[in-house]
Tab-separated table of C-alpha atoms in Angstrom:
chain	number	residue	atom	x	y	z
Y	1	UNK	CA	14.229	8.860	-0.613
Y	2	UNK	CA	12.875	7.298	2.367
Y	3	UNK	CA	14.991	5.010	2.777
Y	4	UNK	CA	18.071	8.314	2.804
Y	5	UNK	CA	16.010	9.922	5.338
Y	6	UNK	CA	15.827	6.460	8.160
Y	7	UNK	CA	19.220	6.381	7.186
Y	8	UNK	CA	19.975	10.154	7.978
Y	9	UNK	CA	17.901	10.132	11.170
Y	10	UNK	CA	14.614	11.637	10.467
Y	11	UNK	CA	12.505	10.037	11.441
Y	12	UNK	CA	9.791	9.138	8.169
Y	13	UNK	CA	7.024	7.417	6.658
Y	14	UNK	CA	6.428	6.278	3.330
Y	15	UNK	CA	3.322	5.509	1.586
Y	16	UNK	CA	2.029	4.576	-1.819
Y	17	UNK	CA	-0.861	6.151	-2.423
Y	18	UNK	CA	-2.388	4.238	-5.887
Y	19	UNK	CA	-2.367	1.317	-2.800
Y	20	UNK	CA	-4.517	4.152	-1.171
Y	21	UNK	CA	-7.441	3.628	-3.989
Y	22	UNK	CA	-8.167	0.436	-4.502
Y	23	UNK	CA	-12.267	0.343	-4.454
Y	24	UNK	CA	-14.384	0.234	-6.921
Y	25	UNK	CA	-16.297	0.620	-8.814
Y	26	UNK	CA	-15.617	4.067	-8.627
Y	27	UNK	CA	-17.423	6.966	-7.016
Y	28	UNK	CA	-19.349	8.765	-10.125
Y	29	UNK	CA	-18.592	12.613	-8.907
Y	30	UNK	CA	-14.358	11.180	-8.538
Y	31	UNK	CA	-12.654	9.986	-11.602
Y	32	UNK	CA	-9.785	8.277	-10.995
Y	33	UNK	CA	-10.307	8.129	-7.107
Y	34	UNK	CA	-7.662	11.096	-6.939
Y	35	UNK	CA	-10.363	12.720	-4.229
Y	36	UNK	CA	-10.369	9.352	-1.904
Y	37	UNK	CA	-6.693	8.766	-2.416
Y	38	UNK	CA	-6.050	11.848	-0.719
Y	39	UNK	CA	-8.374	11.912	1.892
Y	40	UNK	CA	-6.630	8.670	2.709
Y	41	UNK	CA	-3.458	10.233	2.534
Y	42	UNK	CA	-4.982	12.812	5.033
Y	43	UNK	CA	-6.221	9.390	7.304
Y	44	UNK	CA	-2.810	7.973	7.225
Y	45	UNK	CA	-0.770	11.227	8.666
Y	46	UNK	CA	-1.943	10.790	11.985
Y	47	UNK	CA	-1.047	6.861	12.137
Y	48	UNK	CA	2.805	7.738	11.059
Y	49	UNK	CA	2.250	10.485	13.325
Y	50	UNK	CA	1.424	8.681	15.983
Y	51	UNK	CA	4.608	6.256	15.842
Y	52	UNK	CA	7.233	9.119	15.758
Y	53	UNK	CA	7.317	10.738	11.795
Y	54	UNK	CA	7.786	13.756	11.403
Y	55	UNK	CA	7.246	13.861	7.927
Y	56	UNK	CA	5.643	11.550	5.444
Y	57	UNK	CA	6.832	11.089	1.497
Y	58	UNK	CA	3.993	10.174	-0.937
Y	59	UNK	CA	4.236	8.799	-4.687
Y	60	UNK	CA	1.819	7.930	-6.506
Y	61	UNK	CA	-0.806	9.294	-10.044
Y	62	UNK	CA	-2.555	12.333	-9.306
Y	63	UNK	CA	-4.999	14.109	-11.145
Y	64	UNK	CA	-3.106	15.713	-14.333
Y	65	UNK	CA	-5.687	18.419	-14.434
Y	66	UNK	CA	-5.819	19.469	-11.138
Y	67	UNK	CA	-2.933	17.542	-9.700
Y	68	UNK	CA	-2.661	16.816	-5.808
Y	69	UNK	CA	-6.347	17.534	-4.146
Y	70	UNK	CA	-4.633	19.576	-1.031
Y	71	UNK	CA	-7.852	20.589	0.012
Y	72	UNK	CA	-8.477	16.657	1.249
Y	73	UNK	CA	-5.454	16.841	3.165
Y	74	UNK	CA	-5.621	19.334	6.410
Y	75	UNK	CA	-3.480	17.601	8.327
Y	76	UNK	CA	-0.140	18.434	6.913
Y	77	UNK	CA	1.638	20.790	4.802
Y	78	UNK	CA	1.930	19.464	1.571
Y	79	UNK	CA	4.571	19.969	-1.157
Y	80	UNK	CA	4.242	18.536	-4.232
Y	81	UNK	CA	7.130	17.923	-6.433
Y	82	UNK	CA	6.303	16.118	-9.815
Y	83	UNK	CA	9.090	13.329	-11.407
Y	84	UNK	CA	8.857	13.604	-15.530
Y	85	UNK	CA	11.365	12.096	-18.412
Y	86	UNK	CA	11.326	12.470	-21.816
Y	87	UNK	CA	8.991	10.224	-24.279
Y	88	UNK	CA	11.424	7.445	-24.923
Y	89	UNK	CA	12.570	6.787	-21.432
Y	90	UNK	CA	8.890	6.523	-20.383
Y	91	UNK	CA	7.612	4.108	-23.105
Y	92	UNK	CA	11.353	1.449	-22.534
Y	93	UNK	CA	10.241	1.945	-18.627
Y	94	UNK	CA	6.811	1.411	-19.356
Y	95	UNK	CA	6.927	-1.575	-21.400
Y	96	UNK	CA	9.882	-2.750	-19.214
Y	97	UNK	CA	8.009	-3.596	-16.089
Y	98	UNK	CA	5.694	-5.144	-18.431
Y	99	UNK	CA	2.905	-2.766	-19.114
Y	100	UNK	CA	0.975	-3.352	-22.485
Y	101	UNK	CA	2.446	-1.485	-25.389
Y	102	UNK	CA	-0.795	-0.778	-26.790
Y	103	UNK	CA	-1.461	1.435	-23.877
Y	104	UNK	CA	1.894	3.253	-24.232
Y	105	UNK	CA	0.358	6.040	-25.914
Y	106	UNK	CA	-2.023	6.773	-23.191
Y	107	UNK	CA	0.481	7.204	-21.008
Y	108	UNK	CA	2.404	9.294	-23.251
Y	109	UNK	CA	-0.734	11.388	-23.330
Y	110	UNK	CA	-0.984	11.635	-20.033
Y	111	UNK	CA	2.664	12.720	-19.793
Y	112	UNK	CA	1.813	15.436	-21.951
Y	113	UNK	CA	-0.945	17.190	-20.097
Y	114	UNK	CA	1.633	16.675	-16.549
Y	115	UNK	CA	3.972	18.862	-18.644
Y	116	UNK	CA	1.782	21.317	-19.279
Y	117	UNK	CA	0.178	21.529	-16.013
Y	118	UNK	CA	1.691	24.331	-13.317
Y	119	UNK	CA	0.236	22.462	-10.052
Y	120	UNK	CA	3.684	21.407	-8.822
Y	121	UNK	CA	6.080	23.423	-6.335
Y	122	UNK	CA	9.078	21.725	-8.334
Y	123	UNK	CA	9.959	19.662	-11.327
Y	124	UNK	CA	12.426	16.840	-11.702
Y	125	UNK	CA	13.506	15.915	-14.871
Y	126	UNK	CA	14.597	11.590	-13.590
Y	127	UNK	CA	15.716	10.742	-17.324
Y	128	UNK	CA	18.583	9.161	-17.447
Y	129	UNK	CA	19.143	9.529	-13.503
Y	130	UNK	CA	20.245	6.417	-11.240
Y	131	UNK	CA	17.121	6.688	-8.297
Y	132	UNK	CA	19.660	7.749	-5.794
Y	133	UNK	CA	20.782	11.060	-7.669
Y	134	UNK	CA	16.957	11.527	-8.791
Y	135	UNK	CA	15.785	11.804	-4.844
Y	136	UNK	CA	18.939	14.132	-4.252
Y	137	UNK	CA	17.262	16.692	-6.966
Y	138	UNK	CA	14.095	16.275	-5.367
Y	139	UNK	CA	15.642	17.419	-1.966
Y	140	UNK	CA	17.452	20.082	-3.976
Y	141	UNK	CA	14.815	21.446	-5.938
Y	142	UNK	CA	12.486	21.222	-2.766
Y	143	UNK	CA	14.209	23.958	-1.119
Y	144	UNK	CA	16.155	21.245	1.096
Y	145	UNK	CA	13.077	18.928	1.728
Y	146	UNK	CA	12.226	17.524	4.535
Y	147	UNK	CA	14.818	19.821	6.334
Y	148	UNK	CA	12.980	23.378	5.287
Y	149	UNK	CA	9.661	22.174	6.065
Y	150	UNK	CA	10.498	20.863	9.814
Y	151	UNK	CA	11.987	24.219	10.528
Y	152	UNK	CA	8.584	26.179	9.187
Y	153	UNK	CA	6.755	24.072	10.916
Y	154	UNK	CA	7.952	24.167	14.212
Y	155	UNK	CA	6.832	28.297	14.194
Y	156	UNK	CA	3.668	27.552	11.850
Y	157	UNK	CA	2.355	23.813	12.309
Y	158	UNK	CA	3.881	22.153	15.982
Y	159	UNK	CA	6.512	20.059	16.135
Y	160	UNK	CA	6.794	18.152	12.539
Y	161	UNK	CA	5.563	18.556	8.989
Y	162	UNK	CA	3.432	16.440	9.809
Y	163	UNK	CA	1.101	18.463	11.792
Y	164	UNK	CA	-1.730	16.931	13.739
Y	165	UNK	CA	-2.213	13.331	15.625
Y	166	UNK	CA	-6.258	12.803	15.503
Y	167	UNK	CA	-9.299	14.409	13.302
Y	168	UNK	CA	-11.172	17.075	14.350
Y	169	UNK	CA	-15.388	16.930	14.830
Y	170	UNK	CA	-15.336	18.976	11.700
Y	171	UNK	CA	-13.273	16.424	9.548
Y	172	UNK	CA	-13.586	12.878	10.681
Y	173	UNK	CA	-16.073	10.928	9.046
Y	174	UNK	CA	-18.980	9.016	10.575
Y	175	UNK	CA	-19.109	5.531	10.890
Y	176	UNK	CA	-21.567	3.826	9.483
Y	177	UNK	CA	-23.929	1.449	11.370
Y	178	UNK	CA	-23.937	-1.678	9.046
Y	179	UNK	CA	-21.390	-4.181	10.217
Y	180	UNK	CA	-19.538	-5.070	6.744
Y	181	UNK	CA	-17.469	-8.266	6.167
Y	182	UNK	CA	-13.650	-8.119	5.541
Y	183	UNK	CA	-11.853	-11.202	4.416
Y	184	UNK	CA	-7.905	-11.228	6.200
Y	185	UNK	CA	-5.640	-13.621	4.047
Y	186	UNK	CA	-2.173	-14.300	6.153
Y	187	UNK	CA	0.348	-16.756	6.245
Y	188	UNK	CA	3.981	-16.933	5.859
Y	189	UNK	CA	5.922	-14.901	3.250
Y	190	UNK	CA	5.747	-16.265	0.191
Y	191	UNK	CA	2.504	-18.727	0.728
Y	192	UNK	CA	0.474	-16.421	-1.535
Y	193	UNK	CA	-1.384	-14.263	0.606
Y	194	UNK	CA	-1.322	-10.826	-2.233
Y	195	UNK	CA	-1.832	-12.767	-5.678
Y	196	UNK	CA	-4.735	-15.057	-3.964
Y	197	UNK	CA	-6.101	-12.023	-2.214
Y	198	UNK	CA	-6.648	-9.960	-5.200
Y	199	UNK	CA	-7.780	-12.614	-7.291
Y	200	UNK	CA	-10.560	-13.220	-4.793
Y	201	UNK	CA	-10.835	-9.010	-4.911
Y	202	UNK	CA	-11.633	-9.165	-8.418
Y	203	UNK	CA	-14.489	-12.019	-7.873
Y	204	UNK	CA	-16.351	-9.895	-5.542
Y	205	UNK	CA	-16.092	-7.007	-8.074
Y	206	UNK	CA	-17.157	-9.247	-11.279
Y	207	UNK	CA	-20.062	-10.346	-9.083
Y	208	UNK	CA	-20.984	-6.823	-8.687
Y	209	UNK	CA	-20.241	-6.007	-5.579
Y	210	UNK	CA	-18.792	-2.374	-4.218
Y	211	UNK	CA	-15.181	-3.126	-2.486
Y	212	UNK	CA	-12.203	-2.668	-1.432
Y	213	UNK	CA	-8.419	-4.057	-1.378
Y	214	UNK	CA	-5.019	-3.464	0.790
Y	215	UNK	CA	-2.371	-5.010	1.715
Y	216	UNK	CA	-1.518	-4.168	5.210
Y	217	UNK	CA	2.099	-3.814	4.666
Y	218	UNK	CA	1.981	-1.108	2.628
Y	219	UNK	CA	0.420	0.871	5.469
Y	220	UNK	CA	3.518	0.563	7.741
Y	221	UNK	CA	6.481	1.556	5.839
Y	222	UNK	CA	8.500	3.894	8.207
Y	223	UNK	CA	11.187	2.818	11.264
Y	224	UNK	CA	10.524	0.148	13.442
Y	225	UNK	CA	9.757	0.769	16.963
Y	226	UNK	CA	11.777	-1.220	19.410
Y	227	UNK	CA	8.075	-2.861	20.559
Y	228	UNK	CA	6.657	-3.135	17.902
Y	229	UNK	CA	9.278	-4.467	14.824
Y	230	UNK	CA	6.601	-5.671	12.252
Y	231	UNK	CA	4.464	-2.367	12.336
Y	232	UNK	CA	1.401	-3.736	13.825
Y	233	UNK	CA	-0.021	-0.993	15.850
Y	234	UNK	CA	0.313	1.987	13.007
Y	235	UNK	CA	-1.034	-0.434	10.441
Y	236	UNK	CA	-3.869	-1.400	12.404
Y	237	UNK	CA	-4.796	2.049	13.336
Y	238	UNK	CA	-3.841	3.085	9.353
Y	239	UNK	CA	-6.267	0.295	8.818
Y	240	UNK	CA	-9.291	1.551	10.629
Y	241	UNK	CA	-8.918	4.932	9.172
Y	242	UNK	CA	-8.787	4.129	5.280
Y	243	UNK	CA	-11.287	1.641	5.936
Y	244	UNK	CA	-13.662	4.527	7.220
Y	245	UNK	CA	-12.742	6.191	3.784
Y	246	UNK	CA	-13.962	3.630	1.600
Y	247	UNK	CA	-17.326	2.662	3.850
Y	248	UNK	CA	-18.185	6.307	2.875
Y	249	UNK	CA	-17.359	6.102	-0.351
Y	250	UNK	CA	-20.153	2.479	-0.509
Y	251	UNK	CA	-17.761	-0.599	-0.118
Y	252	UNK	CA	-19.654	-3.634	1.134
Y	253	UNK	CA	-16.602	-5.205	1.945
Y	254	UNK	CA	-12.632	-5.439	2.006
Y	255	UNK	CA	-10.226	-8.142	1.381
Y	256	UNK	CA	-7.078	-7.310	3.026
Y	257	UNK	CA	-3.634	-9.068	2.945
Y	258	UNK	CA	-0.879	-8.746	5.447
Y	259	UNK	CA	1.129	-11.121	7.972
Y	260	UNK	CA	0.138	-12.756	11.564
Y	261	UNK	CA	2.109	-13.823	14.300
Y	262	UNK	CA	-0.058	-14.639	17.188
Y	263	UNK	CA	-3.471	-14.198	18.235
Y	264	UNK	CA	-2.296	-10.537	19.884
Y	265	UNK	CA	-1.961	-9.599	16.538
Y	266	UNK	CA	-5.534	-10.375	15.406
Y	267	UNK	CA	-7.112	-8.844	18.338
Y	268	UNK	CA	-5.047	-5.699	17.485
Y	269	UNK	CA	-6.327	-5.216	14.243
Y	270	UNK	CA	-9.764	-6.585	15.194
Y	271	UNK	CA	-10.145	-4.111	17.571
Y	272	UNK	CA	-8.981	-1.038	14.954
Y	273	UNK	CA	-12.145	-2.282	12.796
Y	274	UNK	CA	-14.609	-3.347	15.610
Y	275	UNK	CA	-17.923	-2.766	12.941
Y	276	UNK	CA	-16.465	-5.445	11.203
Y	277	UNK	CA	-17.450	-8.901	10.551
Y	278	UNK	CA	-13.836	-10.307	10.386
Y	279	UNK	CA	-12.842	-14.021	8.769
Y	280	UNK	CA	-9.275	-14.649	9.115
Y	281	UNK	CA	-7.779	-17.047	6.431
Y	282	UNK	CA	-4.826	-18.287	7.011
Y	283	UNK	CA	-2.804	-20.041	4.040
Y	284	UNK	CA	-0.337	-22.802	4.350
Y	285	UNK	CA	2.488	-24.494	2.334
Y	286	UNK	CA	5.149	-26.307	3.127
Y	287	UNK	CA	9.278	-25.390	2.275
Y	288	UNK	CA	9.483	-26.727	-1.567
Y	289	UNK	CA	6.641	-24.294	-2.263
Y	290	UNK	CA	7.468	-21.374	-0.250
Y	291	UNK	CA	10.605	-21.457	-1.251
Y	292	UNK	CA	10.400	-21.350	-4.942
Y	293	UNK	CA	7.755	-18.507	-4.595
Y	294	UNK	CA	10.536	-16.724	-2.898
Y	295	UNK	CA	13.154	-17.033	-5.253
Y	296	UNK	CA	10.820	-16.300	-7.591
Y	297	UNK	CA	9.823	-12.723	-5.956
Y	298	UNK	CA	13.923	-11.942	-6.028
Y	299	UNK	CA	13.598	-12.469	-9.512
Y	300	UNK	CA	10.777	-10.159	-9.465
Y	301	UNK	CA	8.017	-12.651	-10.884
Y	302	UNK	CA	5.156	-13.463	-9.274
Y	303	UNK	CA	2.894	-10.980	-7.638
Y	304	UNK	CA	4.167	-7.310	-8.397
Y	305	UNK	CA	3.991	-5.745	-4.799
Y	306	UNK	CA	4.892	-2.368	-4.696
Y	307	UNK	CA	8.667	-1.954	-2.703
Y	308	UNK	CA	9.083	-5.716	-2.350
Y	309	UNK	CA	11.741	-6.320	-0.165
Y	310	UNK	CA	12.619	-9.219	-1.733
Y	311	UNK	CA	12.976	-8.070	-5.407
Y	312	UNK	CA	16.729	-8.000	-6.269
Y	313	UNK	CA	18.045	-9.799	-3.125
Y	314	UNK	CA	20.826	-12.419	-3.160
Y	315	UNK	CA	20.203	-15.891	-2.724
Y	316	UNK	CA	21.886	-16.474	0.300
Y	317	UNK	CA	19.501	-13.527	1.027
Y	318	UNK	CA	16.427	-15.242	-0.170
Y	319	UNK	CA	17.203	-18.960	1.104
Y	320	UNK	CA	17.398	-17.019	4.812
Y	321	UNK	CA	14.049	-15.600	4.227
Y	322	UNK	CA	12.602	-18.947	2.980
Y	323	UNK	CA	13.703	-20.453	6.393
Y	324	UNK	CA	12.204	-18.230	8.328
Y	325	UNK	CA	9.111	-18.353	5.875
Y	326	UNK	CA	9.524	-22.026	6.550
Y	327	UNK	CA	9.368	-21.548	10.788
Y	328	UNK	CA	6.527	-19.427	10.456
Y	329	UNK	CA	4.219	-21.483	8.848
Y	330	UNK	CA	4.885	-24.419	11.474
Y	331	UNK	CA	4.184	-21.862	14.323
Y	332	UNK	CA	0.869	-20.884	12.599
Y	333	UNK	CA	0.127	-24.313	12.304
Y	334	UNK	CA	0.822	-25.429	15.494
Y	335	UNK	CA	-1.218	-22.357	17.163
Y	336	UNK	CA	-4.035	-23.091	14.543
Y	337	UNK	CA	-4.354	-19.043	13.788
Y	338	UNK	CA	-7.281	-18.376	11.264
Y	339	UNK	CA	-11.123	-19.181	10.760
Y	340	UNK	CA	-10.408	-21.310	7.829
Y	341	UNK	CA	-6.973	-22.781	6.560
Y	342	UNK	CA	-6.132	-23.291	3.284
Y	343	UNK	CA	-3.306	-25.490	1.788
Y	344	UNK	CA	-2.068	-23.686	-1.439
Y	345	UNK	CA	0.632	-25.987	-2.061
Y	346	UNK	CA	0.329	-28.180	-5.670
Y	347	UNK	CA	-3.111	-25.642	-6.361
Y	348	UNK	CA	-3.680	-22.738	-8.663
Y	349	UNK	CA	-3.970	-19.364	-7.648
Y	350	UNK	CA	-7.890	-19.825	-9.236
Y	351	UNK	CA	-8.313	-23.228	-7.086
Y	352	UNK	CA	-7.452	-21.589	-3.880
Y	353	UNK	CA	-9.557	-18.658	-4.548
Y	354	UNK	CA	-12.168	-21.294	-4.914
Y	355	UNK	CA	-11.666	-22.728	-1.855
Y	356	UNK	CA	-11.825	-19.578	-0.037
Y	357	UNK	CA	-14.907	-18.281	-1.961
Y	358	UNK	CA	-17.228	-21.233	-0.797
Y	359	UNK	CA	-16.476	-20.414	2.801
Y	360	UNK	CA	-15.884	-16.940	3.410
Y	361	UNK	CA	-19.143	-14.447	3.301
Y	362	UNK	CA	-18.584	-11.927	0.758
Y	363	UNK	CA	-21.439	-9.741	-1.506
Y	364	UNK	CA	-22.145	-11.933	-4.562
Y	365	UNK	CA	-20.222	-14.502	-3.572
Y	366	UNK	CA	-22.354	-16.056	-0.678
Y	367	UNK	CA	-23.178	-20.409	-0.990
């Protein structure tokens, strides 16, 4: 649905928000994070804002008791329009992206209670429905979504359905004092940068830490600016405000994922999270290796990342990317970007992780 409305010429962003809730372990009084996944939600309107959306589509679990928490998100005029199918299409699509059938039940559960719930503005029955004609219902049953909403808000909320740029005194949340460390894994596509960051995630949670994990691309999905083509400057500032989020909520640190091109680029994001104590690690590997893990992600193996761009692509497609994955890491070499470097070519994802965890500070993990 995004993806209709760049193509239509409204202007949108898109954002995940299960990649909105990634800390734990979780906040007792919020089960399920569905209260910090929206306030995030609420963090991340002004960002897309900011770059020129005027509205902003969100998927993601919510709360099948209560369903969206609105009440976390003042900043724009939510509708909420819930996707269901019938029992059989959800357990071949569970178990098809390779969820654990003996968990197929619970979700069929949880389908359950969604169908009896009455939180939604409108329902869209996607069984059986190829994606495209599944987001033209949505738009349908919306009342002509995004299209209705930018005309009541120009009377009711400003200029977009998106409706405000910055918090108010009353809303934003205080920053806390501590400087915390986050741990920045880039490199070229395909080095590794998501699977190795999230095993390391996991380390600092078995160790007992409180923290937090994103991957910085999934904070910039809407239309490039001519200036600004890899979404630096509304990720950064996306950054800084779901970061502020999870402080409150007691994270003693974040691993984060997400590309680099030049030392501009870390001072951008450096200066979004200024009480930070930042260690950039960049990972390297040369063109067999990057390569395969590319053709790999077109065949959708390797790390499951949410929208990959890469999953389904040709191979003409995917060779092209693996060349430019190739160029990238000899320009990161050359300019030496990152605190520590680490070759993950020939290693396992557990070997680099490591590596990484005997240099980088991080709660529970310190040497």
């Amino acid at each position: 649905m995004h993806a209709h409305l760049i193509r239509a010429g409204i202007e949108s962003g898109f954002v995940d928000i299960d990649q909105l809730g990634i800390c734990y372990p979780e906040p007792a009084g919020d089960p399920g994070r569905h209260r910090m996944k929206a306030r995030n939600v609420d963090a991340v309107v002004a960002g897309f804002r900011a770059v020129g959306a005027r509205c902003l589509i969100v998927s993601g679990v919510v709360d099948p008791a209560r369903g969206v928490h609105v009440d976390q998100i003042p900043q724009a005029a939510v509708r909420v329009c819930r996707l269901r199918a019938d029992r059989e299409a959800l357990r071949q699509r569970f178990t098809g992206r390779g969820g654990p059938a003996e968990l197929v039940d619970e979700v069929l559960r949880e389908a359950d209670a969604l169908d009896a719930s009455t939180f939604a503005d409108a329902c869209v029955d996607t069984s059986g429905l190829p994606v495209n004609e599944a987001a033209r219902r949505v738009g349908e049953r919306t009342g002509g979504w995004p299209a209705s909403a930018l005309d009541r808000s120009a009377d009711a909320l400003g200029p977009s359905a998106v409706t405000a740029v910055g918090r108010s005194p009353a809303t934003a949340q205080a920053e806390p004092s501590a400087d915390l460390p986050v741990l920045w894994l880039c490199g070229a596509t395909g080095v590794g940068k998501s699977t190795v960051g999230f095993e390391v995630y996991q380390r600092v949670l078995g160790a007992g830490a409180t923290a937090a994990y994103l991957d910085l691309d999934q904070l910039g999905f809407c239309r490039p600016v001519p200036d600004d083509p890899a979404h630096h400057r509304v990720k950064a500032r996306n950054l800084a405000a779901v970061w502020r989020t999870y402080r409150a909520a007691g994270a003693q640190c974040l691993i984060m994922s997400g590309p680099v091109e030049d030392e501009a680029t870390v001072k951008a994001y450096a200066d979004a999270i200024p009480a930070a104590e930042l260690t950039l690690c960049r990972l390297h590997a040369g063109r067999q290796h990057l390569t395969e893990r590319i053709m790999s992600r077109g065949q959708s193996g390797s790390w499951a990342q949410p929208g990959d761009p890469l999953r389904g692509q040709s191979v003409t497609h995917l060779l092209h990317v693996a060349d430019q994955a190739v160029a990238s890491a000899a320009a990161l070499e050359d300019a030496g970007i990152g605190d520590l470097r680490i070759d993950t070519a020939g290693h396992t994802v557990d070997q680099v992780a490591d590596a990484i965890t005997a240099d980088a500070a991080l709660p529970g993990l310190c040497t």
